[in-house]
Amino acid sequence: MQLDAKIPGGPLAQKWDRHRFELKLVNPANKRKYDIIVVGTGLAGGAASASLAELGYNVKTFCIQDSPRRAHSIAAQGGINAAKNYTNEGDSIWRLFYDTVKGGDFRAREANVYRLAQISNNIIDQCVAQGVPFARDYGGLLANRSFGGAQVSRTFYARGQTGQQLLLGAYSALMRQVGLGKVQMFPRREMLDLVVANGQARGIVVRNLITGQIETHAAHAVVLCTGGYGNVFFLSTNAMASNVSASFKAYKRGAYFANPCFTQIHPTCIPVHGTYQSKLTLMSESLRNDGRVWVPQKPGDNRSPQQIPEDERDYYLESKYPSFGNLVPRDVASRNAKEQCDMGKGVGETKLAVYLDFADAIERDGREVIERKYGNLFQMYEKITGEDPYETPMMIYPAVHYTMGGLWVDYNLMSTIDGLFVLGEANFSDHGANRLGASALMQGLADGYFVIPYTIGGYIARTSFSSVSPDTAAFKDTAREASDRIEKLLSINGKRTVDDFHRQLGQIMWDYCGMARNNQGLEKARGMIQELRAEFWQNATVPGDDKDFNQSLERAGRVADFMEFAELMVIDALARQESCGGHFNEAYQTEENEARRDDENFCHVAAWSYSGPDKEPEFHKEPLIFENVELTQRSYK
Ligand SMILES: Cc1cc2nc3c(=O)[nH]c(=O)nc-3n(C[C@H](O)[C@H](O)[C@H](O)COP(=O)(O)OP(=O)(O)OC[C@H]3O[C@@H](n4cnc5c(N)ncnc54)[C@H](O)[C@@H]3O)c2cc1C
């Protein structure tokens, strides 16, 4: 299948306006004749559900949690980008666009990224109108702070709880529509499969997580907003329930999976501190505004940080990247932290940590100012580590945080299955090989509030729909397959817990498909994943039954999907014989250990289609064409 991104013609800055004009419209009175399923209630799903219902469509919204408010988006800390230029630092839509394309190491579509930068300003207006309590400066304008990969302050924030406040805004808009009867809310439902009828996405199969009942739901279009798949690594900063299952099931039904190997490893997380840990904690990137990253100059220096004098410290980011300093993008900061630890300069018990030090900032601005900016983050750090970051530097290390890969979508956010749209972290669209900080919230809300309301209408207006209902064969067959799989999981009767399998899978991925990769390691990982998967289906133990609330069963289903999906990530990493952004193949680096791209052979999106059980997935290419920015070696010096 030829991958057609359906990028509108015309100058970059006019593409979205022109497209919105050219898209066919659905008459307001006709919208109520169409049903739309939205899966997920994070920022992308919450925003989409509210906006589509506001337009008049009948929306059915599903999520795993007991309340839409508990979606993983609530965890987002640092902020959301927009090109408002309130600070007069010279920001513009063009600069946000350029920073994002460059930050993604030139592996994202120009047209999508430009649209994102344009819409960024509308998002802030919308959220302010909803009452989101963004921080403000002395004159009452919204305040900004800096994030990595940019030399302007363009990040809007609500202390360290920006995701929570934005989600409350989207949730209020969603609940308004629930109150008006336009959104039917289905919490505690897990999508187990996608129903495709006559080549169109027409519904989903879900499990009621409280009663165990399998339900089917039909609609004219399905919108997946199911988040990222970082938990394939077991240890990550993602919420425990984050998973790949909905996307992966859609992949098996015909949606292509794009750039699955593009994973973001965030440089500032609380280091792993034990083998029984099941979750990692992020320390927001905003902390790099004031915190200085350093290690002892001498490898193996075991003195406490206070005992190490200034001239024996290595502020390696500041010296290596004088222009961006501590605010280099995440992939660069993470790789440098690893490099320091590999040289024996890591700190703390495990030696897998570097310092993030606020002493200078506290001396300069006073403790009160620092507390106002980061108080809740400092408190969280102290609760977890028992150390007071006002007194002693934080210790941080990179951890899995975000996934740039996702289901392939065209400019309309439609996948390769007609009528299946994918929004937010679940799609691959805007961040290329590395996402800049504070751009995920921007993208999720852009997709949900401002893109899908137009593009879904364009699809509906030009499509003829046959009548389908949960009584038709497509629904019954898909539901039966979902039930069979549950039965199969429950009947393994093995001896090893699902978590144990998951932990081992995560270790394989971290060791061989993590911050640095090489071909030999990737080949080895592929074999290890296949073996582990075979053992899973022989030896996993899944207690309880399917007619009840059973979290072991839920986890088993998600881990079973990770077992298959991990191999696709490795296949994708092996196919991309270059380094770019978060994909760092050790064979391809510059003399200064930066990622070395191969634009001649790999300036494309790699999209994979499912070929059947135990068959090689098929590779499809979407060439990336840059007409407005010049492809250069990224430099943050
Ligand atoms: C700790 C942390 C801090 C972050 N801070 C920032 C930040 O400051 N700025 C920024 O821009 N980004 C940040 N990010 C990234 C950002 O939070 C996420 O990328 C973004 O919130 C994802 O939103 P989403 O709507 O796509 O998905 P999510 O918020 O992950 O929502 C997924 C939804 O899908 C549902 N779901 C999933 N699978 C199924 C299924 N099978 N069936 C039914 N429902 C399902 C879930 O229940 C949930 O409702 C942070 C991430 C982390 C981990």
PDB file of N, CA, C and O in Angstrom, residues 377-414:
ATOM      1  N   LEU A 377       7.723  19.411  43.557  1.00  0.00           N
ATOM      2  CA  LEU A 377       8.679  18.441  43.019  1.00  0.00           C
ATOM      3  C   LEU A 377       9.744  18.116  44.071  1.00  0.00           C
ATOM      4  O   LEU A 377      10.141  16.956  44.251  1.00  0.00           O
ATOM      5  N   PHE A 378      10.187  19.150  44.787  1.00  0.00           N
ATOM      6  CA  PHE A 378      11.192  18.931  45.835  1.00  0.00           C
ATOM      7  C   PHE A 378      10.618  18.022  46.931  1.00  0.00           C
ATOM      8  O   PHE A 378      11.281  17.140  47.451  1.00  0.00           O
ATOM      9  N   GLN A 379       9.357  18.275  47.241  1.00  0.00           N
ATOM     10  CA  GLN A 379       8.702  17.494  48.290  1.00  0.00           C
ATOM     11  C   GLN A 379       8.617  16.018  47.869  1.00  0.00           C
ATOM     12  O   GLN A 379       8.887  15.107  48.636  1.00  0.00           O
ATOM     13  N   MET A 380       8.241  15.826  46.580  1.00  0.00           N
ATOM     14  CA  MET A 380       8.117  14.463  46.052  1.00  0.00           C
ATOM     15  C   MET A 380       9.479  13.762  46.122  1.00  0.00           C
ATOM     16  O   MET A 380       9.586  12.609  46.524  1.00  0.00           O
ATOM     17  N   TYR A 381      10.525  14.498  45.745  1.00  0.00           N
ATOM     18  CA  TYR A 381      11.874  13.911  45.761  1.00  0.00           C
ATOM     19  C   TYR A 381      12.242  13.490  47.181  1.00  0.00           C
ATOM     20  O   TYR A 381      12.738  12.391  47.415  1.00  0.00           O
ATOM     21  N   GLU A 382      11.963  14.374  48.123  1.00  0.00           N
ATOM     22  CA  GLU A 382      12.345  14.074  49.507  1.00  0.00           C
ATOM     23  C   GLU A 382      11.564  12.870  50.039  1.00  0.00           C
ATOM     24  O   GLU A 382      12.121  12.007  50.713  1.00  0.00           O
ATOM     25  N   LYS A 383      10.282  12.805  49.677  1.00  0.00           N
ATOM     26  CA  LYS A 383       9.464  11.678  50.155  1.00  0.00           C
ATOM     27  C   LYS A 383      10.014  10.356  49.646  1.00  0.00           C
ATOM     28  O   LYS A 383       9.997   9.347  50.325  1.00  0.00           O
ATOM     29  N   ILE A 384      10.481  10.349  48.401  1.00  0.00           N
ATOM     30  CA  ILE A 384      10.923   9.087  47.800  1.00  0.00           C
ATOM     31  C   ILE A 384      12.343   8.723  48.229  1.00  0.00           C
ATOM     32  O   ILE A 384      12.645   7.562  48.492  1.00  0.00           O
ATOM     33  N   THR A 385      13.217   9.723  48.323  1.00  0.00           N
ATOM     34  CA  THR A 385      14.628   9.393  48.566  1.00  0.00           C
ATOM     35  C   THR A 385      15.066   9.628  50.012  1.00  0.00           C
ATOM     36  O   THR A 385      16.122   9.167  50.426  1.00  0.00           O
ATOM     37  N   GLY A 386      14.273  10.391  50.763  1.00  0.00           N
ATOM     38  CA  GLY A 386      14.663  10.709  52.138  1.00  0.00           C
ATOM     39  C   GLY A 386      15.716  11.807  52.204  1.00  0.00           C
ATOM     40  O   GLY A 386      16.255  12.076  53.268  1.00  0.00           O
ATOM     41  N   GLU A 387      16.034  12.436  51.083  1.00  0.00           N
ATOM     42  CA  GLU A 387      17.042  13.508  51.101  1.00  0.00           C
ATOM     43  C   GLU A 387      16.403  14.843  50.755  1.00  0.00           C
ATOM     44  O   GLU A 387      15.511  14.904  49.901  1.00  0.00           O
ATOM     45  N   ASP A 388      16.887  15.900  51.384  1.00  0.00           N
ATOM     46  CA  ASP A 388      16.298  17.218  51.198  1.00  0.00           C
ATOM     47  C   ASP A 388      17.045  17.979  50.088  1.00  0.00           C
ATOM     48  O   ASP A 388      18.184  18.403  50.289  1.00  0.00           O
ATOM     49  N   PRO A 389      16.405  18.155  48.924  1.00  0.00           N
ATOM     50  CA  PRO A 389      17.121  18.769  47.800  1.00  0.00           C
ATOM     51  C   PRO A 389      17.447  20.251  48.000  1.00  0.00           C
ATOM     52  O   PRO A 389      18.198  20.819  47.217  1.00  0.00           O
ATOM     53  N   TYR A 390      16.862  20.877  49.059  1.00  0.00           N
ATOM     54  CA  TYR A 390      17.268  22.262  49.357  1.00  0.00           C
ATOM     55  C   TYR A 390      18.668  22.262  49.983  1.00  0.00           C
ATOM     56  O   TYR A 390      19.380  23.248  49.944  1.00  0.00           O
ATOM     57  N   GLU A 391      19.030  21.127  50.582  1.00  0.00           N
ATOM     58  CA  GLU A 391      20.299  21.038  51.313  1.00  0.00           C
ATOM     59  C   GLU A 391      21.379  20.282  50.551  1.00  0.00           C
ATOM     60  O   GLU A 391      22.557  20.560  50.678  1.00  0.00           O
ATOM     61  N   THR A 392      20.958  19.263  49.790  1.00  0.00           N
ATOM     62  CA  THR A 392      21.932  18.426  49.091  1.00  0.00           C
ATOM     63  C   THR A 392      21.460  18.217  47.657  1.00  0.00           C
ATOM     64  O   THR A 392      20.248  18.180  47.423  1.00  0.00           O
ATOM     65  N   PRO A 393      22.374  18.123  46.680  1.00  0.00           N
ATOM     66  CA  PRO A 393      21.897  18.016  45.290  1.00  0.00           C
ATOM     67  C   PRO A 393      21.038  16.768  45.065  1.00  0.00           C
ATOM     68  O   PRO A 393      21.267  15.741  45.703  1.00  0.00           O
ATOM     69  N   MET A 394      20.065  16.902  44.173  1.00  0.00           N
ATOM     70  CA  MET A 394      19.294  15.711  43.767  1.00  0.00           C
ATOM     71  C   MET A 394      20.224  14.771  43.027  1.00  0.00           C
ATOM     72  O   MET A 394      21.196  15.217  42.404  1.00  0.00           O
ATOM     73  N   MET A 395      19.905  13.476  43.066  1.00  0.00           N
ATOM     74  CA  MET A 395      20.600  12.527  42.195  1.00  0.00           C
ATOM     75  C   MET A 395      19.592  12.075  41.137  1.00  0.00           C
ATOM     76  O   MET A 395      18.455  11.707  41.479  1.00  0.00           O
ATOM     77  N   ILE A 396      20.021  12.114  39.900  1.00  0.00           N
ATOM     78  CA  ILE A 396      19.105  11.784  38.817  1.00  0.00           C
ATOM     79  C   ILE A 396      19.774  10.842  37.812  1.00  0.00           C
ATOM     80  O   ILE A 396      21.001  10.790  37.719  1.00  0.00           O
ATOM     81  N   TYR A 397      18.946  10.124  37.075  1.00  0.00           N
ATOM     82  CA  TYR A 397      19.468   9.259  36.008  1.00  0.00           C
ATOM     83  C   TYR A 397      18.364   9.109  34.947  1.00  0.00           C
ATOM     84  O   TYR A 397      17.188   9.207  35.265  1.00  0.00           O
ATOM     85  N   PRO A 398      18.756   8.882  33.686  1.00  0.00           N
ATOM     86  CA  PRO A 398      17.729   8.739  32.639  1.00  0.00           C
ATOM     87  C   PRO A 398      16.817   7.529  32.834  1.00  0.00           C
ATOM     88  O   PRO A 398      17.253   6.501  33.343  1.00  0.00           O
ATOM     89  N   ALA A 399      15.572   7.696  32.426  1.00  0.00           N
ATOM     90  CA  ALA A 399      14.609   6.583  32.470  1.00  0.00           C
ATOM     91  C   ALA A 399      13.625   6.724  31.309  1.00  0.00           C
ATOM     92  O   ALA A 399      13.409   7.820  30.791  1.00  0.00           O
ATOM     93  N   VAL A 400      13.034   5.599  30.944  1.00  0.00           N
ATOM     94  CA  VAL A 400      12.057   5.591  29.844  1.00  0.00           C
ATOM     95  C   VAL A 400      10.867   6.470  30.209  1.00  0.00           C
ATOM     96  O   VAL A 400      10.338   6.380  31.318  1.00  0.00           O
ATOM     97  N   HIS A 401      10.421   7.284  29.266  1.00  0.00           N
ATOM     98  CA  HIS A 401       9.453   8.309  29.635  1.00  0.00           C
ATOM     99  C   HIS A 401       8.332   8.479  28.608  1.00  0.00           C
ATOM    100  O   HIS A 401       7.189   8.740  28.955  1.00  0.00           O
ATOM    101  N   TYR A 402       8.653   8.343  27.335  1.00  0.00           N
ATOM    102  CA  TYR A 402       7.677   8.719  26.291  1.00  0.00           C
ATOM    103  C   TYR A 402       8.008   7.933  25.036  1.00  0.00           C
ATOM    104  O   TYR A 402       9.158   7.548  24.818  1.00  0.00           O
ATOM    105  N   THR A 403       7.004   7.716  24.203  1.00  0.00           N
ATOM    106  CA  THR A 403       7.289   7.005  22.960  1.00  0.00           C
ATOM    107  C   THR A 403       6.852   7.857  21.776  1.00  0.00           C
ATOM    108  O   THR A 403       5.682   8.233  21.665  1.00  0.00           O
ATOM    109  N   MET A 404       7.835   8.174  20.927  1.00  0.00           N
ATOM    110  CA  MET A 404       7.521   8.988  19.749  1.00  0.00           C
ATOM    111  C   MET A 404       6.836   8.135  18.680  1.00  0.00           C
ATOM    112  O   MET A 404       6.077   8.639  17.854  1.00  0.00           O
ATOM    113  N   GLY A 405       7.166   6.825  18.648  1.00  0.00           N
ATOM    114  CA  GLY A 405       6.513   5.948  17.685  1.00  0.00           C
ATOM    115  C   GLY A 405       5.043   5.779  18.041  1.00  0.00           C
ATOM    116  O   GLY A 405       4.614   6.121  19.145  1.00  0.00           O
ATOM    117  N   GLY A 406       4.276   5.257  17.108  1.00  0.00           N
ATOM    118  CA  GLY A 406       2.849   5.035  17.360  1.00  0.00           C
ATOM    119  C   GLY A 406       2.182   4.634  16.066  1.00  0.00           C
ATOM    120  O   GLY A 406       2.851   4.440  15.041  1.00  0.00           O
ATOM    121  N   LEU A 407       0.877   4.542  16.098  1.00  0.00           N
ATOM    122  CA  LEU A 407       0.195   4.155  14.858  1.00  0.00           C
ATOM    123  C   LEU A 407       0.405   5.247  13.811  1.00  0.00           C
ATOM    124  O   LEU A 407       0.348   6.451  14.119  1.00  0.00           O
ATOM    125  N   TRP A 408       0.654   4.816  12.589  1.00  0.00           N
ATOM    126  CA  TRP A 408       0.852   5.771  11.492  1.00  0.00           C
ATOM    127  C   TRP A 408      -0.465   6.483  11.212  1.00  0.00           C
ATOM    128  O   TRP A 408      -1.530   5.846  11.171  1.00  0.00           O
ATOM    129  N   VAL A 409      -0.399   7.788  11.052  1.00  0.00           N
ATOM    130  CA  VAL A 409      -1.590   8.565  10.668  1.00  0.00           C
ATOM    131  C   VAL A 409      -1.221   9.539   9.564  1.00  0.00           C
ATOM    132  O   VAL A 409      -0.067   9.968   9.461  1.00  0.00           O
ATOM    133  N   ASP A 410      -2.197   9.890   8.756  1.00  0.00           N
ATOM    134  CA  ASP A 410      -1.967  10.905   7.730  1.00  0.00           C
ATOM    135  C   ASP A 410      -2.203  12.298   8.341  1.00  0.00           C
ATOM    136  O   ASP A 410      -2.407  12.419   9.560  1.00  0.00           O
ATOM    137  N   TYR A 411      -2.190  13.294   7.530  1.00  0.00           N
ATOM    138  CA  TYR A 411      -2.368  14.677   8.004  1.00  0.00           C
ATOM    139  C   TYR A 411      -3.711  14.855   8.735  1.00  0.00           C
ATOM    140  O   TYR A 411      -3.853  15.711   9.588  1.00  0.00           O
ATOM    141  N   ASN A 412      -4.689  14.002   8.372  1.00  0.00           N
ATOM    142  CA  ASN A 412      -6.007  14.075   9.022  1.00  0.00           C
ATOM    143  C   ASN A 412      -6.066  13.296  10.326  1.00  0.00           C
ATOM    144  O   ASN A 412      -7.131  13.165  10.923  1.00  0.00           O
ATOM    145  N   LEU A 413      -4.948  12.717  10.710  1.00  0.00           N
ATOM    146  CA  LEU A 413      -4.840  11.847  11.884  1.00  0.00           C
ATOM    147  C   LEU A 413      -5.596  10.538  11.692  1.00  0.00           C
ATOM    148  O   LEU A 413      -6.010   9.886  12.654  1.00  0.00           O
ATOM    149  N   MET A 414      -5.791  10.146  10.429  1.00  0.00           N
ATOM    150  CA  MET A 414      -6.437   8.857  10.161  1.00  0.00           C
ATOM    151  C   MET A 414      -5.364   7.816   9.869  1.00  0.00           C
ATOM    152  O   MET A 414      -4.388   8.084   9.173  1.00  0.00           O
TER     153      MET A 414
END
